[in-house]
Every structure is written in structure tokens, then in C-alpha cells.
Amino acid sequence: QVQLVESGGGLVQAGGSLRLSCAASGSIFSFDVMGWYRQAPGKQRELVAAINSGGSTNYADSVKGRFTISRDRAKNTVYLQMDSLKPEDTAVYYCNARRLYDYYWGQGTQVTVSS
């Protein structure tokens, strides 16, 4: 059973920073892709950033240059460093892992950016 546990959310002022962590129950390199999604009230869940097993990354246009996804193999953890936060970044952020056709989700962590 794959478990993904997010942490690091909270309330921050616009322009501030947060770092989200996603700890996996097994090796993160067993997954083809790991990423972060977010869902704001009344909106669809959207991809924020992803990293594949080879280390290639991709980002939503809205966060390019502000967010950075990274991973720590020894800790089986994926991070999302979020800088220059904006009120429109407010959402529940979910960690996601994909292995072939199986998708796994964390429980989500709330990020609120005040103006």
C-alpha cells in the first residue's frame, strides 16, 4: 500500500515562501513520476510541478520561476519550494505519484496566501 504524506502548508503573506514535503512509504524512484497538484475552491485540480524518474521537471506556466520541485532519495521525499507566493496560489496542494497506470494521492495540505 503506497502512502504519501504531505506537510509544510500554512498561512503566508504575499511575497513569502513555503516548502511542502511529500514523504513516500517506499522508494520514490519506484515511481515513474511524482508531482504536486493543487485545487482551489470551485476550480479543477491542476498540475503544479512534476519530476520523473530521470530527474526531468515540468511546471505550470503560472508557477515557472517561482516554484521548484526537488527530491531526496535517502529520505524518500519530494519537495515543492514555493517562493514569491501570490494570493492566487491559495489552494489545497496534493502530492501525486504515478507508477505505470496507477495513481496515488496524499491527503492534501492547505496553502493560504494573504494579500
mmCIF file with all atom_site columns, C-alpha atoms in Angstrom:
data_model
loop_
_atom_site.group_PDB
_atom_site.id
_atom_site.type_symbol
_atom_site.label_atom_id
_atom_site.label_alt_id
_atom_site.label_comp_id
_atom_site.label_asym_id
_atom_site.label_entity_id
_atom_site.label_seq_id
_atom_site.pdbx_PDB_ins_code
_atom_site.Cartn_x
_atom_site.Cartn_y
_atom_site.Cartn_z
_atom_site.occupancy
_atom_site.B_iso_or_equiv
_atom_site.pdbx_formal_charge
_atom_site.auth_seq_id
_atom_site.auth_comp_id
_atom_site.auth_asym_id
_atom_site.auth_atom_id
_atom_site.pdbx_PDB_model_num
ATOM 1   C CA . GLN A 1 1   ? 0.000   0.000  0.000   1.00 0.00 ? 1   GLN A CA 1
ATOM 2   C CA . VAL A 1 2   ? 1.528   3.286  -1.108  1.00 0.00 ? 2   VAL A CA 1
ATOM 3   C CA . GLN A 1 3   ? 1.250   6.157  1.319   1.00 0.00 ? 3   GLN A CA 1
ATOM 4   C CA . LEU A 1 4   ? 2.070   9.764  0.589   1.00 0.00 ? 4   LEU A CA 1
ATOM 5   C CA . VAL A 1 5   ? 2.131   12.189 3.497   1.00 0.00 ? 5   VAL A CA 1
ATOM 6   C CA . GLU A 1 6   ? 2.299   15.904 2.821   1.00 0.00 ? 6   GLU A CA 1
ATOM 7   C CA . SER A 1 7   ? 3.420   18.578 5.232   1.00 0.00 ? 7   SER A CA 1
ATOM 8   C CA . GLY A 1 8   ? 4.529   22.189 5.196   1.00 0.00 ? 8   GLY A CA 1
ATOM 9   C CA . GLY A 1 9   ? 1.362   24.046 4.287   1.00 0.00 ? 9   GLY A CA 1
ATOM 10  C CA . GLY A 1 10  ? 0.157   27.085 6.148   1.00 0.00 ? 10  GLY A CA 1
ATOM 11  C CA . LEU A 1 11  ? -0.668  30.762 6.018   1.00 0.00 ? 11  LEU A CA 1
ATOM 12  C CA . VAL A 1 12  ? 1.822   33.183 4.488   1.00 0.00 ? 12  VAL A CA 1
ATOM 13  C CA . GLN A 1 13  ? 1.751   36.748 3.244   1.00 0.00 ? 13  GLN A CA 1
ATOM 14  C CA . ALA A 1 14  ? 2.075   37.548 -0.423  1.00 0.00 ? 14  ALA A CA 1
ATOM 15  C CA . GLY A 1 15  ? 5.712   37.522 -1.448  1.00 0.00 ? 15  GLY A CA 1
ATOM 16  C CA . GLY A 1 16  ? 6.596   34.937 1.158   1.00 0.00 ? 16  GLY A CA 1
ATOM 17  C CA . SER A 1 17  ? 7.810   31.375 0.841   1.00 0.00 ? 17  SER A CA 1
ATOM 18  C CA . LEU A 1 18  ? 6.783   27.890 1.908   1.00 0.00 ? 18  LEU A CA 1
ATOM 19  C CA . ARG A 1 19  ? 8.261   24.469 1.349   1.00 0.00 ? 19  ARG A CA 1
ATOM 20  C CA . LEU A 1 20  ? 5.982   21.486 1.017   1.00 0.00 ? 20  LEU A CA 1
ATOM 21  C CA . SER A 1 21  ? 7.209   17.970 1.682   1.00 0.00 ? 21  SER A CA 1
ATOM 22  C CA . CYS A 1 22  ? 5.803   14.668 0.484   1.00 0.00 ? 22  CYS A CA 1
ATOM 23  C CA . ALA A 1 23  ? 7.120   11.594 2.244   1.00 0.00 ? 23  ALA A CA 1
ATOM 24  C CA . ALA A 1 24  ? 6.518   8.314  0.446   1.00 0.00 ? 24  ALA A CA 1
ATOM 25  C CA . SER A 1 25  ? 6.200   4.930  2.130   1.00 0.00 ? 25  SER A CA 1
ATOM 26  C CA . GLY A 1 26  ? 8.632   3.388  -0.326  1.00 0.00 ? 26  GLY A CA 1
ATOM 27  C CA . SER A 1 27  ? 11.388  4.397  -2.677  1.00 0.00 ? 27  SER A CA 1
ATOM 28  C CA . ILE A 1 28  ? 10.410  7.439  -4.707  1.00 0.00 ? 28  ILE A CA 1
ATOM 29  C CA . PHE A 1 29  ? 12.446  6.021  -7.555  1.00 0.00 ? 29  PHE A CA 1
ATOM 30  C CA . SER A 1 30  ? 9.911   3.196  -7.891  1.00 0.00 ? 30  SER A CA 1
ATOM 31  C CA . PHE A 1 31  ? 7.535   5.755  -9.357  1.00 0.00 ? 31  PHE A CA 1
ATOM 32  C CA . ASP A 1 32  ? 7.611   6.922  -12.946 1.00 0.00 ? 32  ASP A CA 1
ATOM 33  C CA . VAL A 1 33  ? 6.577   10.447 -11.994 1.00 0.00 ? 33  VAL A CA 1
ATOM 34  C CA . MET A 1 34  ? 5.955   12.337 -8.803  1.00 0.00 ? 34  MET A CA 1
ATOM 35  C CA . GLY A 1 35  ? 4.326   15.698 -8.674  1.00 0.00 ? 35  GLY A CA 1
ATOM 36  C CA . TRP A 1 36  ? 2.295   18.325 -6.955  1.00 0.00 ? 36  TRP A CA 1
ATOM 37  C CA . TYR A 1 37  ? -1.226  19.310 -7.875  1.00 0.00 ? 37  TYR A CA 1
ATOM 38  C CA . ARG A 1 38  ? -3.442  21.966 -6.375  1.00 0.00 ? 38  ARG A CA 1
ATOM 39  C CA . GLN A 1 39  ? -7.135  22.630 -6.172  1.00 0.00 ? 39  GLN A CA 1
ATOM 40  C CA . ALA A 1 40  ? -8.638  25.979 -5.317  1.00 0.00 ? 40  ALA A CA 1
ATOM 41  C CA . PRO A 1 41  ? -12.293 26.323 -4.252  1.00 0.00 ? 41  PRO A CA 1
ATOM 42  C CA . GLY A 1 42  ? -14.596 25.997 -7.224  1.00 0.00 ? 42  GLY A CA 1
ATOM 43  C CA . LYS A 1 43  ? -11.780 25.047 -9.577  1.00 0.00 ? 43  LYS A CA 1
ATOM 44  C CA . GLN A 1 44  ? -10.451 21.856 -11.071 1.00 0.00 ? 44  GLN A CA 1
ATOM 45  C CA . ARG A 1 45  ? -7.353  20.201 -9.728  1.00 0.00 ? 45  ARG A CA 1
ATOM 46  C CA . GLU A 1 46  ? -4.340  21.279 -11.761 1.00 0.00 ? 46  GLU A CA 1
ATOM 47  C CA . LEU A 1 47  ? -0.766  20.137 -12.119 1.00 0.00 ? 47  LEU A CA 1
ATOM 48  C CA . VAL A 1 48  ? 1.721   22.480 -10.487 1.00 0.00 ? 48  VAL A CA 1
ATOM 49  C CA . ALA A 1 49  ? 5.040   20.673 -10.933 1.00 0.00 ? 49  ALA A CA 1
ATOM 50  C CA . ALA A 1 50  ? 6.328   17.185 -11.655 1.00 0.00 ? 50  ALA A CA 1
ATOM 51  C CA . ILE A 1 51  ? 9.592   15.297 -11.704 1.00 0.00 ? 51  ILE A CA 1
ATOM 52  C CA . ASN A 1 52  ? 10.156  11.981 -13.452 1.00 0.00 ? 52  ASN A CA 1
ATOM 53  C CA . SER A 1 53  ? 12.434  9.133  -12.503 1.00 0.00 ? 53  SER A CA 1
ATOM 54  C CA . GLY A 1 54  ? 15.182  10.568 -14.696 1.00 0.00 ? 54  GLY A CA 1
ATOM 55  C CA . GLY A 1 55  ? 15.054  13.905 -12.944 1.00 0.00 ? 55  GLY A CA 1
ATOM 56  C CA . SER A 1 56  ? 13.347  15.916 -15.657 1.00 0.00 ? 56  SER A CA 1
ATOM 57  C CA . THR A 1 57  ? 10.926  18.504 -14.369 1.00 0.00 ? 57  THR A CA 1
ATOM 58  C CA . ASN A 1 58  ? 7.994   20.436 -15.697 1.00 0.00 ? 58  ASN A CA 1
ATOM 59  C CA . TYR A 1 59  ? 5.963   23.281 -14.273 1.00 0.00 ? 59  TYR A CA 1
ATOM 60  C CA . ALA A 1 60  ? 2.683   25.029 -14.833 1.00 0.00 ? 60  ALA A CA 1
ATOM 61  C CA . ASP A 1 61  ? 3.218   28.340 -16.581 1.00 0.00 ? 61  ASP A CA 1
ATOM 62  C CA . SER A 1 62  ? 1.712   30.152 -13.624 1.00 0.00 ? 62  SER A CA 1
ATOM 63  C CA . VAL A 1 63  ? 4.484   28.988 -11.268 1.00 0.00 ? 63  VAL A CA 1
ATOM 64  C CA . LYS A 1 64  ? 7.544   28.907 -13.526 1.00 0.00 ? 64  LYS A CA 1
ATOM 65  C CA . GLY A 1 65  ? 10.415  30.820 -11.994 1.00 0.00 ? 65  GLY A CA 1
ATOM 66  C CA . ARG A 1 66  ? 8.756   30.842 -8.559  1.00 0.00 ? 66  ARG A CA 1
ATOM 67  C CA . PHE A 1 67  ? 8.343   27.158 -7.610  1.00 0.00 ? 67  PHE A CA 1
ATOM 68  C CA . THR A 1 68  ? 10.952  24.420 -7.601  1.00 0.00 ? 68  THR A CA 1
ATOM 69  C CA . ILE A 1 69  ? 10.349  20.687 -7.304  1.00 0.00 ? 69  ILE A CA 1
ATOM 70  C CA . SER A 1 70  ? 13.137  18.505 -5.943  1.00 0.00 ? 70  SER A CA 1
ATOM 71  C CA . ARG A 1 71  ? 13.661  15.146 -4.297  1.00 0.00 ? 71  ARG A CA 1
ATOM 72  C CA . ASP A 1 72  ? 15.768  13.470 -1.651  1.00 0.00 ? 72  ASP A CA 1
ATOM 73  C CA . ARG A 1 73  ? 16.360  9.793  -2.389  1.00 0.00 ? 73  ARG A CA 1
ATOM 74  C CA . ALA A 1 74  ? 17.641  8.965  1.086   1.00 0.00 ? 74  ALA A CA 1
ATOM 75  C CA . LYS A 1 75  ? 14.512  10.419 2.693   1.00 0.00 ? 75  LYS A CA 1
ATOM 76  C CA . ASN A 1 76  ? 12.060  9.156  0.040   1.00 0.00 ? 76  ASN A CA 1
ATOM 77  C CA . THR A 1 77  ? 10.725  12.682 -0.047  1.00 0.00 ? 77  THR A CA 1
ATOM 78  C CA . VAL A 1 78  ? 9.739   15.103 -2.763  1.00 0.00 ? 78  VAL A CA 1
ATOM 79  C CA . TYR A 1 79  ? 9.683   18.823 -2.073  1.00 0.00 ? 79  TYR A CA 1
ATOM 80  C CA . LEU A 1 80  ? 7.995   21.847 -3.542  1.00 0.00 ? 80  LEU A CA 1
ATOM 81  C CA . GLN A 1 81  ? 9.771   25.093 -2.752  1.00 0.00 ? 81  GLN A CA 1
ATOM 82  C CA . MET A 1 82  ? 7.356   27.954 -3.298  1.00 0.00 ? 82  MET A CA 1
ATOM 83  C CA . ASP A 1 83  ? 8.738   31.484 -3.461  1.00 0.00 ? 83  ASP A CA 1
ATOM 84  C CA . SER A 1 84  ? 7.167   34.839 -4.304  1.00 0.00 ? 84  SER A CA 1
ATOM 85  C CA . LEU A 1 85  ? 3.782   33.460 -3.355  1.00 0.00 ? 85  LEU A CA 1
ATOM 86  C CA . LYS A 1 86  ? 0.672   35.174 -4.625  1.00 0.00 ? 86  LYS A CA 1
ATOM 87  C CA . PRO A 1 87  ? -2.911  35.132 -3.324  1.00 0.00 ? 87  PRO A CA 1
ATOM 88  C CA . GLU A 1 88  ? -3.886  33.132 -6.412  1.00 0.00 ? 88  GLU A CA 1
ATOM 89  C CA . ASP A 1 89  ? -1.612  30.333 -5.202  1.00 0.00 ? 89  ASP A CA 1
ATOM 90  C CA . THR A 1 90  ? -4.082  29.671 -2.391  1.00 0.00 ? 90  THR A CA 1
ATOM 91  C CA . ALA A 1 91  ? -5.298  26.087 -2.683  1.00 0.00 ? 91  ALA A CA 1
ATOM 92  C CA . VAL A 1 92  ? -5.079  22.623 -1.242  1.00 0.00 ? 92  VAL A CA 1
ATOM 93  C CA . TYR A 1 93  ? -1.872  21.073 -2.534  1.00 0.00 ? 93  TYR A CA 1
ATOM 94  C CA . TYR A 1 94  ? -1.741  17.345 -3.193  1.00 0.00 ? 94  TYR A CA 1
ATOM 95  C CA . CYS A 1 95  ? 1.233   15.094 -3.697  1.00 0.00 ? 95  CYS A CA 1
ATOM 96  C CA . ASN A 1 96  ? 0.854   12.589 -6.517  1.00 0.00 ? 96  ASN A CA 1
ATOM 97  C CA . ALA A 1 97  ? 2.814   9.537  -7.554  1.00 0.00 ? 97  ALA A CA 1
ATOM 98  C CA . ARG A 1 98  ? 2.349   7.513  -10.703 1.00 0.00 ? 98  ARG A CA 1
ATOM 99  C CA . ARG A 1 99  ? 3.561   4.012  -11.428 1.00 0.00 ? 99  ARG A CA 1
ATOM 100 C CA . LEU A 1 100 ? 2.537   2.735  -14.879 1.00 0.00 ? 100 LEU A CA 1
ATOM 101 C CA . TYR A 1 101 ? -1.247  3.171  -14.831 1.00 0.00 ? 101 TYR A CA 1
ATOM 102 C CA . ASP A 1 102 ? -1.643  3.522  -11.073 1.00 0.00 ? 102 ASP A CA 1
ATOM 103 C CA . TYR A 1 103 ? -2.007  6.918  -9.432  1.00 0.00 ? 103 TYR A CA 1
ATOM 104 C CA . TYR A 1 104 ? -1.553  7.596  -5.736  1.00 0.00 ? 104 TYR A CA 1
ATOM 105 C CA . TRP A 1 105 ? -2.541  10.711 -3.784  1.00 0.00 ? 105 TRP A CA 1
ATOM 106 C CA . GLY A 1 106 ? -1.711  12.262 -0.491  1.00 0.00 ? 106 GLY A CA 1
ATOM 107 C CA . GLN A 1 107 ? -4.331  13.750 1.791   1.00 0.00 ? 107 GLN A CA 1
ATOM 108 C CA . GLY A 1 108 ? -3.541  17.330 0.821   1.00 0.00 ? 108 GLY A CA 1
ATOM 109 C CA . THR A 1 109 ? -2.170  20.320 2.660   1.00 0.00 ? 109 THR A CA 1
ATOM 110 C CA . GLN A 1 110 ? -3.710  23.789 2.715   1.00 0.00 ? 110 GLN A CA 1
ATOM 111 C CA . VAL A 1 111 ? -1.716  26.758 1.478   1.00 0.00 ? 111 VAL A CA 1
ATOM 112 C CA . THR A 1 112 ? -3.219  30.183 2.070   1.00 0.00 ? 112 THR A CA 1
ATOM 113 C CA . VAL A 1 113 ? -1.570  33.350 0.784   1.00 0.00 ? 113 VAL A CA 1
ATOM 114 C CA . SER A 1 114 ? -2.884  36.610 2.172   1.00 0.00 ? 114 SER A CA 1
ATOM 115 C CA . SER A 1 115 ? -2.669  39.885 0.269   1.00 0.00 ? 115 SER A CA 1
#
